[in-house]
Amino acid sequence: MPKDFSLMEDSNRSANPSLHQVSDPARRVLLRGAAGASAAALLAPAAGALGGCATPTDPAIASLGRRIGFASVPMPASATDTLTVPPGYTASVLYRWGDPVGVPGAMPAFAPDASNSAAEQALQAGMHHDGMHYFAIEGSSRRGLLALNHEYTDDGLLHPQGMAIWGPEQVAKSIAAHGVSIAEVERKAPGNGWQLARASRYARRITAATPCTIAGPAAGHPLLRTNADPGGTRVLGTLNNCAHGVTPWGTYLSCEENFVFYFEGPVRPDTHQRRWGLQAGGGFFRWHEHEKRFDARLEPNEFNRFGWVVEIDPFDPQSTPIKRTALGRAAHEGAATGQTDDGRVVVYMGEDARFEYIYKFVSRDAVRRGGFKANRELLNHGTLYVAKFEADGSGRWLPLVHGQGPLTAAHGFADQGEVLVKTRQASDLLGATKMDRAEWTAIDPINKEIYVTLTNNSQRGASGQPAVDAANPRAYNTMGHILRWREDGDLDATRFAWTHFVLAGDPANARPGARGNIRGDIFGSPDGLWVDPRGVLWIGTDVSPTALGKGDYARLPNNQMLACDPSTAAAEGGPDIRRFLVGPAGSEVTGSVMTPDLRTLFVNIQHPGESPSERADPANPSRISNWPDGGRPRSATVVITKDDGGVIGS
Ligand code: FEO
Ligand code: CA
Ligand code: CA
């Protein structure tokens, strides 16, 4: 997210104590472990388009284990506007903001002066790429679908005159630059020869105006009914799509994060609005000036129809995205999925806002044969939990179930729908742990340990704010940390044991609270997170570009992606972490995924050149990036291969 927002990501005033990749069936089996092997027979490949993934059970990859073999990218002397990978690797740009997504017969070229219309933008890559998955076509590591999020827009770059002209067309273009891309990619030449399919039967853009269905316990709830949708089951669009998840049946989960900044609130917000940060002057994106549904003074319930996890079938371009209310409403960062030994799906979700929570959803039913068609209802039924981290290293999952504990009508929850729309308030009442901005979650496919990035929290321990606690141990936490836990039994357990995997920082920092315990290459503000099938942990960072080079961040390079063998974590120090990639100036490194053979890595570079003043002035002379092609900086998907054809990171 834009760093301008970080100061606003705090609306939890409650008094409680503070504190994927499944498109390949083989990994699914790994997630369930040996005990689940017999259950594997119950599960067919989710679709004909899936399957055939290399895993650590393939000899060539199994022999590598978690070993990391590349030479760290050295610390750059200054913030440079290039993308750097280790010697022996090649990176090239694949899919930039404005590139046509590949809908047959509709290939609007990108206009370097940003003069593409809203209608053209709706057929091109959106802005600000984030979470991403590669859905193999027929198991191929040479042809597949990239499903990726376009989190938000920099309207200073999106329009020829920046925001100097602001009317319905500009709002429509901003709406069209949000959402999700489904883009078909293919490797046409050896090595790094990937390209976008020019005309794909799968290609699709979903935007903040695409009709979506609302499903699950809150569908049709009075809190979700609007003048345009009296039934409360249909909503236009998905927005602020941050990280993601992938279901065992081969669909994509896109997570709506900081939706509140799209809504203009009243001068005197009510209790519910205030808890979610809705306020007068809060409509940062200024859509409400020309799209009245984003004006909560006129349509107060539209705001409740965002903040959900959205399920998308990437293989059916005619399918309607579905907002899954059973997974709760939050500033959803991501949705990492696993399975219990008996085949139920488990989804871990962080909420990226200061002093908010970490959630887990466990489905009622097991995954069935037959892909999405057979599992359409699976995410509508189950139990949502919120995490409480105890000081002794144990933890509990507290059920967010109407009628249990304080979640009753007497406390303002009429039914389960209201518990889900007001997930934060329900979590407050249960005494869940207030975290330091939970970003991505990830599951180790080999041992089922779960990780979460806590990116930073400059307000931790500040006057009037929650104090440090066991799980969030640093006041003025500029550098962030990564937690790891193991469930007490299977993934549906209600107790777990947690530890700090690493405290990010710089050992040379003069301030003890910013030193951390990294062994290897330094970083701050961990955000993106993924464990690849052989168990290597990949970390993307998101230090505010305007903060880099200053204060605690003085010695950090541009944002980066790092790799780690988790088994190197030692009691006396953190794990050994190596710098794999440094992004261009002003960018964030996010959304990473590999092909099934682990020989191609796709990475998203978000908001190169980000600086707050650009939003108002596209000709801003202080612009710090022209990546990747000169001219306006463009977020882009990058493809990385090893020159000897080997496994990425080996
Ligand atoms: Fe969209 Fe919290 O990053
Ligand atoms: Ca993020
Ligand atoms: Ca972030």
JSON list of C-alpha atoms in Angstrom, two decimals, residues 190-294:
[
{"chain": "A", "resi": 190, "resn": "PRO", "atom": "CA", "xyz": [14.51, -21.52, -23.86]},
{"chain": "A", "resi": 191, "resn": "GLY", "atom": "CA", "xyz": [15.48, -19.82, -20.64]},
{"chain": "A", "resi": 192, "resn": "ASN", "atom": "CA", "xyz": [13.94, -16.42, -20.17]},
{"chain": "A", "resi": 193, "resn": "GLY", "atom": "CA", "xyz": [11.84, -16.47, -23.35]},
{"chain": "A", "resi": 194, "resn": "TRP", "atom": "CA", "xyz": [8.45, -15.92, -21.74]},
{"chain": "A", "resi": 195, "resn": "GLN", "atom": "CA", "xyz": [5.74, -13.79, -23.29]},
{"chain": "A", "resi": 196, "resn": "LEU", "atom": "CA", "xyz": [2.08, -12.98, -22.95]},
{"chain": "A", "resi": 197, "resn": "ALA", "atom": "CA", "xyz": [-0.23, -14.99, -25.19]},
{"chain": "A", "resi": 198, "resn": "ARG", "atom": "CA", "xyz": [-1.48, -12.51, -27.78]},
{"chain": "A", "resi": 199, "resn": "ALA", "atom": "CA", "xyz": [-5.02, -13.82, -27.87]},
{"chain": "A", "resi": 200, "resn": "SER", "atom": "CA", "xyz": [-6.11, -16.05, -25.02]},
{"chain": "A", "resi": 201, "resn": "ARG", "atom": "CA", "xyz": [-9.45, -17.71, -24.37]},
{"chain": "A", "resi": 202, "resn": "TYR", "atom": "CA", "xyz": [-8.77, -17.19, -20.66]},
{"chain": "A", "resi": 203, "resn": "ALA", "atom": "CA", "xyz": [-7.60, -13.55, -20.66]},
{"chain": "A", "resi": 204, "resn": "ARG", "atom": "CA", "xyz": [-9.67, -11.32, -18.47]},
{"chain": "A", "resi": 205, "resn": "ARG", "atom": "CA", "xyz": [-9.67, -8.15, -16.42]},
{"chain": "A", "resi": 206, "resn": "ILE", "atom": "CA", "xyz": [-11.77, -7.93, -13.29]},
{"chain": "A", "resi": 207, "resn": "THR", "atom": "CA", "xyz": [-12.08, -4.34, -12.06]},
{"chain": "A", "resi": 208, "resn": "ALA", "atom": "CA", "xyz": [-13.70, -2.35, -9.28]},
{"chain": "A", "resi": 209, "resn": "ALA", "atom": "CA", "xyz": [-16.83, -2.29, -11.46]},
{"chain": "A", "resi": 210, "resn": "THR", "atom": "CA", "xyz": [-17.13, -6.01, -12.34]},
{"chain": "A", "resi": 211, "resn": "PRO", "atom": "CA", "xyz": [-20.31, -7.61, -10.97]},
{"chain": "A", "resi": 212, "resn": "CYS", "atom": "CA", "xyz": [-19.56, -9.91, -8.02]},
{"chain": "A", "resi": 213, "resn": "THR", "atom": "CA", "xyz": [-21.75, -12.19, -5.93]},
{"chain": "A", "resi": 214, "resn": "ILE", "atom": "CA", "xyz": [-21.87, -12.05, -2.14]},
{"chain": "A", "resi": 215, "resn": "ALA", "atom": "CA", "xyz": [-22.05, -15.54, -0.61]},
{"chain": "A", "resi": 216, "resn": "GLY", "atom": "CA", "xyz": [-21.92, -17.17, 2.79]},
{"chain": "A", "resi": 217, "resn": "PRO", "atom": "CA", "xyz": [-23.54, -16.38, 6.14]},
{"chain": "A", "resi": 218, "resn": "ALA", "atom": "CA", "xyz": [-23.64, -12.61, 5.62]},
{"chain": "A", "resi": 219, "resn": "ALA", "atom": "CA", "xyz": [-25.14, -12.73, 2.10]},
{"chain": "A", "resi": 220, "resn": "GLY", "atom": "CA", "xyz": [-28.39, -10.79, 2.03]},
{"chain": "A", "resi": 221, "resn": "HIS", "atom": "CA", "xyz": [-27.81, -9.42, 5.53]},
{"chain": "A", "resi": 222, "resn": "PRO", "atom": "CA", "xyz": [-29.51, -6.07, 6.23]},
{"chain": "A", "resi": 223, "resn": "LEU", "atom": "CA", "xyz": [-26.04, -4.55, 6.71]},
{"chain": "A", "resi": 224, "resn": "LEU", "atom": "CA", "xyz": [-25.20, -5.47, 3.11]},
{"chain": "A", "resi": 225, "resn": "ARG", "atom": "CA", "xyz": [-28.38, -4.14, 1.45]},
{"chain": "A", "resi": 226, "resn": "THR", "atom": "CA", "xyz": [-28.19, -0.94, -0.59]},
{"chain": "A", "resi": 227, "resn": "ASN", "atom": "CA", "xyz": [-30.54, 1.05, -2.79]},
{"chain": "A", "resi": 228, "resn": "ALA", "atom": "CA", "xyz": [-28.95, -0.49, -5.88]},
{"chain": "A", "resi": 229, "resn": "ASP", "atom": "CA", "xyz": [-29.02, -4.00, -4.39]},
{"chain": "A", "resi": 230, "resn": "PRO", "atom": "CA", "xyz": [-31.95, -4.40, -1.99]},
{"chain": "A", "resi": 231, "resn": "GLY", "atom": "CA", "xyz": [-31.22, -8.11, -1.73]},
{"chain": "A", "resi": 232, "resn": "GLY", "atom": "CA", "xyz": [-27.67, -7.62, -0.45]},
{"chain": "A", "resi": 233, "resn": "THR", "atom": "CA", "xyz": [-26.15, -10.29, -2.71]},
{"chain": "A", "resi": 234, "resn": "ARG", "atom": "CA", "xyz": [-24.70, -8.40, -5.68]},
{"chain": "A", "resi": 235, "resn": "VAL", "atom": "CA", "xyz": [-21.95, -5.81, -5.61]},
{"chain": "A", "resi": 236, "resn": "LEU", "atom": "CA", "xyz": [-19.98, -4.03, -8.29]},
{"chain": "A", "resi": 237, "resn": "GLY", "atom": "CA", "xyz": [-16.29, -4.74, -8.15]},
{"chain": "A", "resi": 238, "resn": "THR", "atom": "CA", "xyz": [-13.40, -5.66, -5.94]},
{"chain": "A", "resi": 239, "resn": "LEU", "atom": "CA", "xyz": [-10.73, -3.19, -4.85]},
{"chain": "A", "resi": 240, "resn": "ASN", "atom": "CA", "xyz": [-7.47, -2.74, -3.02]},
{"chain": "A", "resi": 241, "resn": "ASN", "atom": "CA", "xyz": [-6.67, -6.35, -3.85]},
{"chain": "A", "resi": 242, "resn": "CYS", "atom": "CA", "xyz": [-3.49, -7.06, -1.95]},
{"chain": "A", "resi": 243, "resn": "ALA", "atom": "CA", "xyz": [-2.14, -10.55, -1.37]},
{"chain": "A", "resi": 244, "resn": "HIS", "atom": "CA", "xyz": [-3.89, -13.73, -2.39]},
{"chain": "A", "resi": 245, "resn": "GLY", "atom": "CA", "xyz": [-4.47, -17.42, -1.89]},
{"chain": "A", "resi": 246, "resn": "VAL", "atom": "CA", "xyz": [-5.16, -20.51, -3.99]},
{"chain": "A", "resi": 247, "resn": "THR", "atom": "CA", "xyz": [-7.76, -23.15, -3.23]},
{"chain": "A", "resi": 248, "resn": "PRO", "atom": "CA", "xyz": [-7.18, -26.91, -3.50]},
{"chain": "A", "resi": 249, "resn": "TRP", "atom": "CA", "xyz": [-9.73, -26.98, -6.31]},
{"chain": "A", "resi": 250, "resn": "GLY", "atom": "CA", "xyz": [-7.78, -24.50, -8.40]},
{"chain": "A", "resi": 251, "resn": "THR", "atom": "CA", "xyz": [-9.40, -21.10, -7.88]},
{"chain": "A", "resi": 252, "resn": "TYR", "atom": "CA", "xyz": [-7.77, -17.81, -6.97]},
{"chain": "A", "resi": 253, "resn": "LEU", "atom": "CA", "xyz": [-8.47, -15.91, -3.75]},
{"chain": "A", "resi": 254, "resn": "SER", "atom": "CA", "xyz": [-8.02, -12.15, -3.98]},
{"chain": "A", "resi": 255, "resn": "CYS", "atom": "CA", "xyz": [-8.04, -10.15, -0.76]},
{"chain": "A", "resi": 256, "resn": "GLU", "atom": "CA", "xyz": [-9.59, -6.70, -0.30]},
{"chain": "A", "resi": 257, "resn": "GLU", "atom": "CA", "xyz": [-7.29, -4.75, 1.99]},
{"chain": "A", "resi": 258, "resn": "ASN", "atom": "CA", "xyz": [-7.59, -1.04, 2.81]},
{"chain": "A", "resi": 259, "resn": "PHE", "atom": "CA", "xyz": [-11.08, -0.52, 1.41]},
{"chain": "A", "resi": 260, "resn": "VAL", "atom": "CA", "xyz": [-11.91, 2.27, 3.83]},
{"chain": "A", "resi": 261, "resn": "PHE", "atom": "CA", "xyz": [-9.86, 4.79, 1.86]},
{"chain": "A", "resi": 262, "resn": "TYR", "atom": "CA", "xyz": [-12.33, 4.57, -1.02]},
{"chain": "A", "resi": 263, "resn": "PHE", "atom": "CA", "xyz": [-15.27, 5.82, 1.05]},
{"chain": "A", "resi": 264, "resn": "GLU", "atom": "CA", "xyz": [-16.12, 9.30, 2.18]},
{"chain": "A", "resi": 265, "resn": "GLY", "atom": "CA", "xyz": [-17.57, 9.18, 5.67]},
{"chain": "A", "resi": 266, "resn": "PRO", "atom": "CA", "xyz": [-19.77, 11.43, 7.73]},
{"chain": "A", "resi": 267, "resn": "VAL", "atom": "CA", "xyz": [-18.55, 14.16, 10.04]},
{"chain": "A", "resi": 268, "resn": "ARG", "atom": "CA", "xyz": [-19.91, 12.16, 12.95]},
{"chain": "A", "resi": 269, "resn": "PRO", "atom": "CA", "xyz": [-19.33, 8.50, 12.16]},
{"chain": "A", "resi": 270, "resn": "ASP", "atom": "CA", "xyz": [-21.29, 5.99, 14.22]},
{"chain": "A", "resi": 271, "resn": "THR", "atom": "CA", "xyz": [-19.58, 3.41, 16.41]},
{"chain": "A", "resi": 272, "resn": "HIS", "atom": "CA", "xyz": [-19.33, 0.82, 13.65]},
{"chain": "A", "resi": 273, "resn": "GLN", "atom": "CA", "xyz": [-18.00, 3.31, 11.09]},
{"chain": "A", "resi": 274, "resn": "ARG", "atom": "CA", "xyz": [-15.47, 4.65, 13.57]},
{"chain": "A", "resi": 275, "resn": "ARG", "atom": "CA", "xyz": [-14.16, 1.18, 14.38]},
{"chain": "A", "resi": 276, "resn": "TRP", "atom": "CA", "xyz": [-13.35, 0.72, 10.68]},
{"chain": "A", "resi": 277, "resn": "GLY", "atom": "CA", "xyz": [-11.80, 4.16, 10.25]},
{"chain": "A", "resi": 278, "resn": "LEU", "atom": "CA", "xyz": [-14.56, 5.68, 8.15]},
{"chain": "A", "resi": 279, "resn": "GLN", "atom": "CA", "xyz": [-14.41, 9.45, 8.50]},
{"chain": "A", "resi": 280, "resn": "ALA", "atom": "CA", "xyz": [-15.07, 12.76, 6.83]},
{"chain": "A", "resi": 281, "resn": "GLY", "atom": "CA", "xyz": [-12.26, 13.52, 4.39]},
{"chain": "A", "resi": 282, "resn": "GLY", "atom": "CA", "xyz": [-11.32, 9.83, 4.31]},
{"chain": "A", "resi": 283, "resn": "GLY", "atom": "CA", "xyz": [-12.17, 9.26, 0.65]},
{"chain": "A", "resi": 284, "resn": "PHE", "atom": "CA", "xyz": [-8.52, 9.34, -0.40]},
{"chain": "A", "resi": 285, "resn": "PHE", "atom": "CA", "xyz": [-9.19, 8.10, -3.95]},
{"chain": "A", "resi": 286, "resn": "ARG", "atom": "CA", "xyz": [-11.92, 10.71, -4.55]},
{"chain": "A", "resi": 287, "resn": "TRP", "atom": "CA", "xyz": [-14.19, 8.25, -6.33]},
{"chain": "A", "resi": 288, "resn": "HIS", "atom": "CA", "xyz": [-17.12, 9.44, -4.22]},
{"chain": "A", "resi": 289, "resn": "GLU", "atom": "CA", "xyz": [-17.09, 12.77, -6.05]},
{"chain": "A", "resi": 290, "resn": "HIS", "atom": "CA", "xyz": [-18.44, 11.08, -9.18]},
{"chain": "A", "resi": 291, "resn": "GLU", "atom": "CA", "xyz": [-19.58, 7.62, -8.04]},
{"chain": "A", "resi": 292, "resn": "LYS", "atom": "CA", "xyz": [-22.09, 8.16, -5.28]},
{"chain": "A", "resi": 293, "resn": "ARG", "atom": "CA", "xyz": [-22.00, 4.61, -3.99]},
{"chain": "A", "resi": 294, "resn": "PHE", "atom": "CA", "xyz": [-18.60, 5.47, -2.52]}
]
